[in-house]
CSV table of C-alpha atoms and ligand atoms in Angstrom, one decimal:
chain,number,residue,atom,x,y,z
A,1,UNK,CA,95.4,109.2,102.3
A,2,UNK,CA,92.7,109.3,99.5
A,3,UNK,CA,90.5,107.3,101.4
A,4,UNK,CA,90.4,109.7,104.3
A,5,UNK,CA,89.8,112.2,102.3
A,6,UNK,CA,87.0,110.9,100.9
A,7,UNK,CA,85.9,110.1,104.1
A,8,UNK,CA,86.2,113.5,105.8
A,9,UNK,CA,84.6,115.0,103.1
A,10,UNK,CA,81.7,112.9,102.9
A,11,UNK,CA,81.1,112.8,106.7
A,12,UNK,CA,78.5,114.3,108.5
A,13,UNK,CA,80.2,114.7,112.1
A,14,UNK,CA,84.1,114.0,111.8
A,15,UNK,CA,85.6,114.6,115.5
A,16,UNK,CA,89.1,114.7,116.4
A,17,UNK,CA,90.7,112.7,119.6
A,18,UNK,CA,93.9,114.0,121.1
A,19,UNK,CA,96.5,113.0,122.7
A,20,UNK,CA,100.1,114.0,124.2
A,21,UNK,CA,101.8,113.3,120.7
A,22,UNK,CA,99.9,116.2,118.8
A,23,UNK,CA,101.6,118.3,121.0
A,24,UNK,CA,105.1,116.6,120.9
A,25,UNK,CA,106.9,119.0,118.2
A,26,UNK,CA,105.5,122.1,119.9
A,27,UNK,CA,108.3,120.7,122.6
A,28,UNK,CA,105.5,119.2,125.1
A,29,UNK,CA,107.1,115.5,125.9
A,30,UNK,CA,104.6,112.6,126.1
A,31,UNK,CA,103.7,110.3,128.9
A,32,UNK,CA,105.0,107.5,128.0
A,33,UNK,CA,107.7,106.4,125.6
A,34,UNK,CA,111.7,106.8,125.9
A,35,UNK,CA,111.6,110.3,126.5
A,36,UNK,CA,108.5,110.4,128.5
A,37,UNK,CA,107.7,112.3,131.2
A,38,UNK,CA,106.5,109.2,132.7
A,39,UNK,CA,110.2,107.6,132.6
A,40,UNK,CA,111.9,110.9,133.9
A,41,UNK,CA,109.5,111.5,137.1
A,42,UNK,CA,108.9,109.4,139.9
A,43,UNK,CA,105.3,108.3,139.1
A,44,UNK,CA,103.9,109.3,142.8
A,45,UNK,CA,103.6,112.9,141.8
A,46,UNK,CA,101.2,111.8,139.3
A,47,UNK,CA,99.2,110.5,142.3
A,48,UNK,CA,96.5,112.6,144.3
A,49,UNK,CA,97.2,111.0,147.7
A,50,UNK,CA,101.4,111.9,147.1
A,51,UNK,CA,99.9,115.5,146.4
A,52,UNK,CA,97.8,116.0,149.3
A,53,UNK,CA,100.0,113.8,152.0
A,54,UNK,CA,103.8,115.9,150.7
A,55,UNK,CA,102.5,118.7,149.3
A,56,UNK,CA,105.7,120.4,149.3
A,57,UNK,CA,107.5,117.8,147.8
A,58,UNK,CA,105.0,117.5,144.7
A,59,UNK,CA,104.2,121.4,144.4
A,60,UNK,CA,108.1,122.2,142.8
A,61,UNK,CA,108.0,119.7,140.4
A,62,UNK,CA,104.1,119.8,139.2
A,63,UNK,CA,105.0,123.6,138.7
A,64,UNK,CA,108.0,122.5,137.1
A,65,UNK,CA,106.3,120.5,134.8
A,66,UNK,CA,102.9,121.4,134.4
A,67,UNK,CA,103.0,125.2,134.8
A,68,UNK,CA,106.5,126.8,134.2
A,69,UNK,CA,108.7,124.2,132.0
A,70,UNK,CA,107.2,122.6,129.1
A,71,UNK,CA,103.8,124.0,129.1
A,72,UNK,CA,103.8,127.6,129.5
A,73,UNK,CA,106.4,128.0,126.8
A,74,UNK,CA,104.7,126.2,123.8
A,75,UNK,CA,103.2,127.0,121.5
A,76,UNK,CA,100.9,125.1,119.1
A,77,UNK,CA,102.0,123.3,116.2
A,78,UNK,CA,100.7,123.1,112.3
A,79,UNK,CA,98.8,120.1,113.7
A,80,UNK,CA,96.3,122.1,116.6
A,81,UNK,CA,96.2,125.1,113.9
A,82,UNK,CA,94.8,123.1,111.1
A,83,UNK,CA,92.6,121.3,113.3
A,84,UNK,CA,91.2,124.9,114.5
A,85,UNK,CA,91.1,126.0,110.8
A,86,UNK,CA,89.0,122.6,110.0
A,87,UNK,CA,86.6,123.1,112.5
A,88,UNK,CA,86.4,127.1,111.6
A,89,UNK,CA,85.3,125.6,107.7
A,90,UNK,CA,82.8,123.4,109.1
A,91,UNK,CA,84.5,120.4,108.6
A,92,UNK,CA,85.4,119.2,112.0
A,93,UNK,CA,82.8,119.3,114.6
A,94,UNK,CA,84.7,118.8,117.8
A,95,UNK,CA,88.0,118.3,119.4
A,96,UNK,CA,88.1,116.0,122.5
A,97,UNK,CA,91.8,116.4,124.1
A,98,UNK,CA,93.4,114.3,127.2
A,99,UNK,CA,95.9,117.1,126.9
A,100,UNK,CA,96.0,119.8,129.4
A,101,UNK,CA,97.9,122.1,127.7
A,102,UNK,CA,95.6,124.4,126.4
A,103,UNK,CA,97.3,124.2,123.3
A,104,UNK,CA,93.8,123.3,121.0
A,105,UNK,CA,92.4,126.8,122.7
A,106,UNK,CA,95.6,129.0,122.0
A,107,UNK,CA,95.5,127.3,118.0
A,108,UNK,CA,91.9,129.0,117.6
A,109,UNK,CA,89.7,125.6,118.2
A,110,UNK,CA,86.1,126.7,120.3
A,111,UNK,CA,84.3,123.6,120.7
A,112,UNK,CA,87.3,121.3,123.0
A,113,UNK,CA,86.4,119.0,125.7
A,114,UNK,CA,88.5,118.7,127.9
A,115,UNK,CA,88.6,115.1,129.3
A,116,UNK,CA,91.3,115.5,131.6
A,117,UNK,CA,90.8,118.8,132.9
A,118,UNK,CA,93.8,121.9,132.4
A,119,UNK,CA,96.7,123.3,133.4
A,120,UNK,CA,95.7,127.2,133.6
A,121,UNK,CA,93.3,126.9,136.9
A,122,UNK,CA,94.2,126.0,140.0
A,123,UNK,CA,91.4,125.1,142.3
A,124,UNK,CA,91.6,124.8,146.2
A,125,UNK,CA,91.0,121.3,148.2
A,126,UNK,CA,88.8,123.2,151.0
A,127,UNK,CA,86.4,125.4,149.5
A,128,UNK,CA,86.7,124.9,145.7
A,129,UNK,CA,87.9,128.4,144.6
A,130,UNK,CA,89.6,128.5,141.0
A,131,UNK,CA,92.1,130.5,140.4
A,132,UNK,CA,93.9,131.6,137.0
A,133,UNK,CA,97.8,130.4,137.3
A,134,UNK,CA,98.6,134.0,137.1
A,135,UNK,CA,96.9,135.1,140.3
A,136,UNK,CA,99.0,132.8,142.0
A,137,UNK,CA,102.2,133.3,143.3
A,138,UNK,CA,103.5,129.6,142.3
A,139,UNK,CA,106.9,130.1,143.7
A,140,UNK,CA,105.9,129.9,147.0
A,141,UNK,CA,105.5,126.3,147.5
A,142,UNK,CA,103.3,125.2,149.1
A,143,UNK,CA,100.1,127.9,146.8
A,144,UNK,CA,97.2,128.2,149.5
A,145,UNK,CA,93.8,130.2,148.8
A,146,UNK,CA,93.5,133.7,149.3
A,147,UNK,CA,90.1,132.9,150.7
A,148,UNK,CA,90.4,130.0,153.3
A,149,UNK,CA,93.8,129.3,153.1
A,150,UNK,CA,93.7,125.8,151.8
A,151,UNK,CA,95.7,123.5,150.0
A,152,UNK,CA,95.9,124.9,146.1
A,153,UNK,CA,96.1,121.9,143.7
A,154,UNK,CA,96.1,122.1,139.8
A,155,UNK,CA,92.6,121.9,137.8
A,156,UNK,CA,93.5,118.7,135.5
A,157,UNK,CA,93.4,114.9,137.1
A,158,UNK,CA,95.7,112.7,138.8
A,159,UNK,CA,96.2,109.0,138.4
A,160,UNK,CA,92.9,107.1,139.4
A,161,UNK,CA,90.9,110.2,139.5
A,162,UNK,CA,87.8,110.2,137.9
A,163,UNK,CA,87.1,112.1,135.1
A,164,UNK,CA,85.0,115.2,135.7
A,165,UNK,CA,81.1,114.1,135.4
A,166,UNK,CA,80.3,117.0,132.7
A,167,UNK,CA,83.7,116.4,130.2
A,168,UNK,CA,83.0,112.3,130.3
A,169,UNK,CA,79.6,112.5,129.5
A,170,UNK,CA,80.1,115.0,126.5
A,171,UNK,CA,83.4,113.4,125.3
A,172,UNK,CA,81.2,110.3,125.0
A,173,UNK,CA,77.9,111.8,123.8
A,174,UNK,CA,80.1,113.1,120.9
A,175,UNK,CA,81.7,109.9,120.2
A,176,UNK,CA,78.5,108.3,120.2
A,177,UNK,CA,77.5,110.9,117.2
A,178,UNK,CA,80.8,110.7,115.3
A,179,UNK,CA,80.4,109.3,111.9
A,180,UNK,CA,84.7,109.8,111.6
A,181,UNK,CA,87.3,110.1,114.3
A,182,UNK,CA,90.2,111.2,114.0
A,183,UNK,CA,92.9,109.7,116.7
A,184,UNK,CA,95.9,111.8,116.8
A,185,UNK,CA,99.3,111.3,119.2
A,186,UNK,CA,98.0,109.2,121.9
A,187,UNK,CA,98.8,105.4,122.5
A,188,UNK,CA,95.3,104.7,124.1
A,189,UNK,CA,96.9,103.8,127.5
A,190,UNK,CA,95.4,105.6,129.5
A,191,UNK,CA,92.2,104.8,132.0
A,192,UNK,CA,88.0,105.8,130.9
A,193,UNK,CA,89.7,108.3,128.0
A,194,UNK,CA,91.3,105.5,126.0
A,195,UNK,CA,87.4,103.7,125.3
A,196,UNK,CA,86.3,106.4,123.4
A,197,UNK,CA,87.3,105.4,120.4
A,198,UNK,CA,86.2,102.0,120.8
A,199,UNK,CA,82.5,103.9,121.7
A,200,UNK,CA,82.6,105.5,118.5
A,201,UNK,CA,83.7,102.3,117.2
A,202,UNK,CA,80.6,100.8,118.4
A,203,UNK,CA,78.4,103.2,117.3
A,204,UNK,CA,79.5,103.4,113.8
A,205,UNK,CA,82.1,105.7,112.9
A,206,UNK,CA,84.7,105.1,110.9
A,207,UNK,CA,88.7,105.3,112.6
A,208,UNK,CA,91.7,107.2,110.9
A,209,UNK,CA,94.4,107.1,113.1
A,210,UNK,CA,97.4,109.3,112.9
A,211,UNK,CA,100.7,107.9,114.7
A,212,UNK,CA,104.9,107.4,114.0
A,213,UNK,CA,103.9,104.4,115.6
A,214,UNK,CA,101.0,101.2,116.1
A,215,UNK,CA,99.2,101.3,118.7
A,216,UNK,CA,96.3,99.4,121.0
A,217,UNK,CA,93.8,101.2,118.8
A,218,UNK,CA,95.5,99.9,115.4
A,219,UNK,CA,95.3,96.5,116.3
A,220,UNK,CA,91.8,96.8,116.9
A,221,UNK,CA,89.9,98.9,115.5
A,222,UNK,CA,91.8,101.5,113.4
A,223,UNK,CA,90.1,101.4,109.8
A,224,UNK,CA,92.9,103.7,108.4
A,225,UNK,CA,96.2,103.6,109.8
A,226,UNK,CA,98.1,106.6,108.8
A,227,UNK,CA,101.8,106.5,110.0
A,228,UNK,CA,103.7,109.7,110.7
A,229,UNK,CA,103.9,112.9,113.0
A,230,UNK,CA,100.4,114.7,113.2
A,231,UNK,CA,101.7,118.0,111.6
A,232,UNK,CA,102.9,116.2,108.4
A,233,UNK,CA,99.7,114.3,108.4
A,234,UNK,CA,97.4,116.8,109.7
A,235,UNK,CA,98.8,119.7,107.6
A,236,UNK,CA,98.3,117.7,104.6
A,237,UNK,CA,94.4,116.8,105.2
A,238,UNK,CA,93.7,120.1,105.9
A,239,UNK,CA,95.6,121.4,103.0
A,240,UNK,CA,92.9,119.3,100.5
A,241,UNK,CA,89.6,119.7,102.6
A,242,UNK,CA,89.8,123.4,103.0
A,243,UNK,CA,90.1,124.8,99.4
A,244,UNK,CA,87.6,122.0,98.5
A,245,UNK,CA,84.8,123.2,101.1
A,246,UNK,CA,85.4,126.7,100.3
A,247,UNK,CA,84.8,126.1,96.4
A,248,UNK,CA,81.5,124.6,98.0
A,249,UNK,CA,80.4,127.6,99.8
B,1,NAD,P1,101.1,108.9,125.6
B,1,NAD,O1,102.3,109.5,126.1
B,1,NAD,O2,100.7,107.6,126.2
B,1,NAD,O3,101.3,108.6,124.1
B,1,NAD,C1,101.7,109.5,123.2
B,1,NAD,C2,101.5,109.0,121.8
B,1,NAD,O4,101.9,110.0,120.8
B,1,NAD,C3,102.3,107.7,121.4
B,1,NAD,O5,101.5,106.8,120.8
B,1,NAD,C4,103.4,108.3,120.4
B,1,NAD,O6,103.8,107.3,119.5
B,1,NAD,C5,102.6,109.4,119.8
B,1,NAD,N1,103.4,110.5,119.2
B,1,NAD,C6,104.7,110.8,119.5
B,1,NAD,N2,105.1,111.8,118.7
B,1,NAD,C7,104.1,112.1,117.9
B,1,NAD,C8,103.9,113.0,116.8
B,1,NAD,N3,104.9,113.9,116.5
B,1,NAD,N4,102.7,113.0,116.2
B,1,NAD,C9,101.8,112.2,116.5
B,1,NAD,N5,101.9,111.3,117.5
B,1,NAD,C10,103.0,111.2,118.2
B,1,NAD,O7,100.0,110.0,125.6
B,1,NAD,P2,98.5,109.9,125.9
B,1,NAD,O8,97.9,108.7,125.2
B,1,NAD,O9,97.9,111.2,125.5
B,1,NAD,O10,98.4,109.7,127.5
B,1,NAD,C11,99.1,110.5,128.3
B,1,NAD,C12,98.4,111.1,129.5
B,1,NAD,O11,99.3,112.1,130.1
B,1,NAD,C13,97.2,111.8,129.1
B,1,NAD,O12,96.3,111.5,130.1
B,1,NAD,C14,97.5,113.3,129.2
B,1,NAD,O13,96.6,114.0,130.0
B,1,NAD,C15,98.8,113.4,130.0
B,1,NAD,N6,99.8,114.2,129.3
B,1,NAD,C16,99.4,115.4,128.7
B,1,NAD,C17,100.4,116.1,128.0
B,1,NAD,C18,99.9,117.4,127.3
B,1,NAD,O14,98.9,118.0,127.8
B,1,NAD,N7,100.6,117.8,126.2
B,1,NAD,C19,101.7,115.7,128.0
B,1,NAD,C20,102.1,114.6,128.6
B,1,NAD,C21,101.1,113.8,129.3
């Protein structure tokens, strides 16, 4: 811990890397894992082509999921405030998520990149329209747009999707500047999101990684390896880099 303390302190462009575990204890399961939502769905509704071909199968339980359940009820831990509060004090630059959650937003964080997409727009197939969640009757299933009545279908990706041009490019550009990341919650198996660390890697910085668990990344390249849940570990960075860059100021 003394050595990443150091190291934030010193750095000159410390990003954070999200994943699905930050947002574990505000009662948002993870992907994958025993209590995943992964294990507990039938992995087709992850799938574009399941979504557009049974529509009204896949609508009930995205909305379950996605936009009723989990989501809509959390709120964000000690782990997305302090990250806000970090970047607020100047000492985190930028916070790139695979969470659609919206839970970085909500904690007070401004500069998030989104990498694969949210869960507060929905956006139609035919004519592109967004749409906040709450403009949208979800109960009736199957959502269509008020302007040309096709197919509504959530604003974050599916399986094999690509990643939206504009978030990828950014998410990597930032990387690319990083002289720290910070990898919180996420097992790095996931498709184009999981190589940014390994393009920070590449271009210099320096890997903390925070994690109950090891991962791909801390066999690899992980510099620090700091084991436990993000708001223990998260909480206690902040709690030493704030008071110390305010006695700067
Ligand atoms: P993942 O499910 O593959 O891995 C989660 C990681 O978080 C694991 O390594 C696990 O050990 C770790 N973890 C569990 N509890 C933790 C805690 N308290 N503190 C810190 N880490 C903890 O998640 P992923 O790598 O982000 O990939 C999942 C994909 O599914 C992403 O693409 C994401 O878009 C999507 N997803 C998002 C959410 C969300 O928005 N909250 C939730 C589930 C899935």
């Amino acid at each position: 811990m003394d050595t990443t303390l150091e190291l934030i302190k010193n750095s000159k462009y410390c990003i954070a890397y999200t994943g699905a575990g930050i947002s574990v204890e505000s009662g948002v399961p993870p992907f994958r894992g025993k209590e995943g939502l992964g294990r507990k769905y039938d992995s087709n509704l992850f799938e574009l082509s399941y979504f557009t071909k049974y529509p009204e199968r896949s609508w009930p339980i995205i909305r379950e999921i996605f936009l009723n359940h989990y989501f809509n009820n959390a709120q964000p831990n000690t782990a997305h405030l302090a990250l806000a509060r970090m970047e607020k004090a100047g000492i985190l630059k930028t916070v790139i998520t695979q969470n659609i959650d919206n839970l970085h937003q909500v904690a007070g964080s401004k500069n998030v990149y989104e990498f694969h997409g949210h869960s507060h727009t929905l956006i139609c197939l035919e004519c592109a329209t967004r749409f906040n969640i709450d403009e949208v009757d979800l109960n009736v299933v199957v959502p269509c747009c008020k302007e040309c009545n096709g197919l509504l279908r959530p604003n974050f990706i599916f399986f094999g999707e690509e990643i939206p041009e504009q978030a990828a490019s950014q998410s990597f550009s930032e990387a690319i500047r990083s002289d720290v990341i910070l990898i919180i919650g996420t097992s790095g198996e996931g498709e184009l999101g999981s190589n940014i660390p390994y393009e920070a890697k590449r271009n210099g910085s320096v890997i903390i990684e925070v994690n109950p668990i090891e991962t791909t990344y801390t066999k690899t390249i992980t510099d620090i390896f700091l084991q436990g849940k993000a708001t223990e570990i998260v909480s206690k960075i902040e709690k030493y880099l704030i008071p110390f860059k305010q006695n700067l100021i």
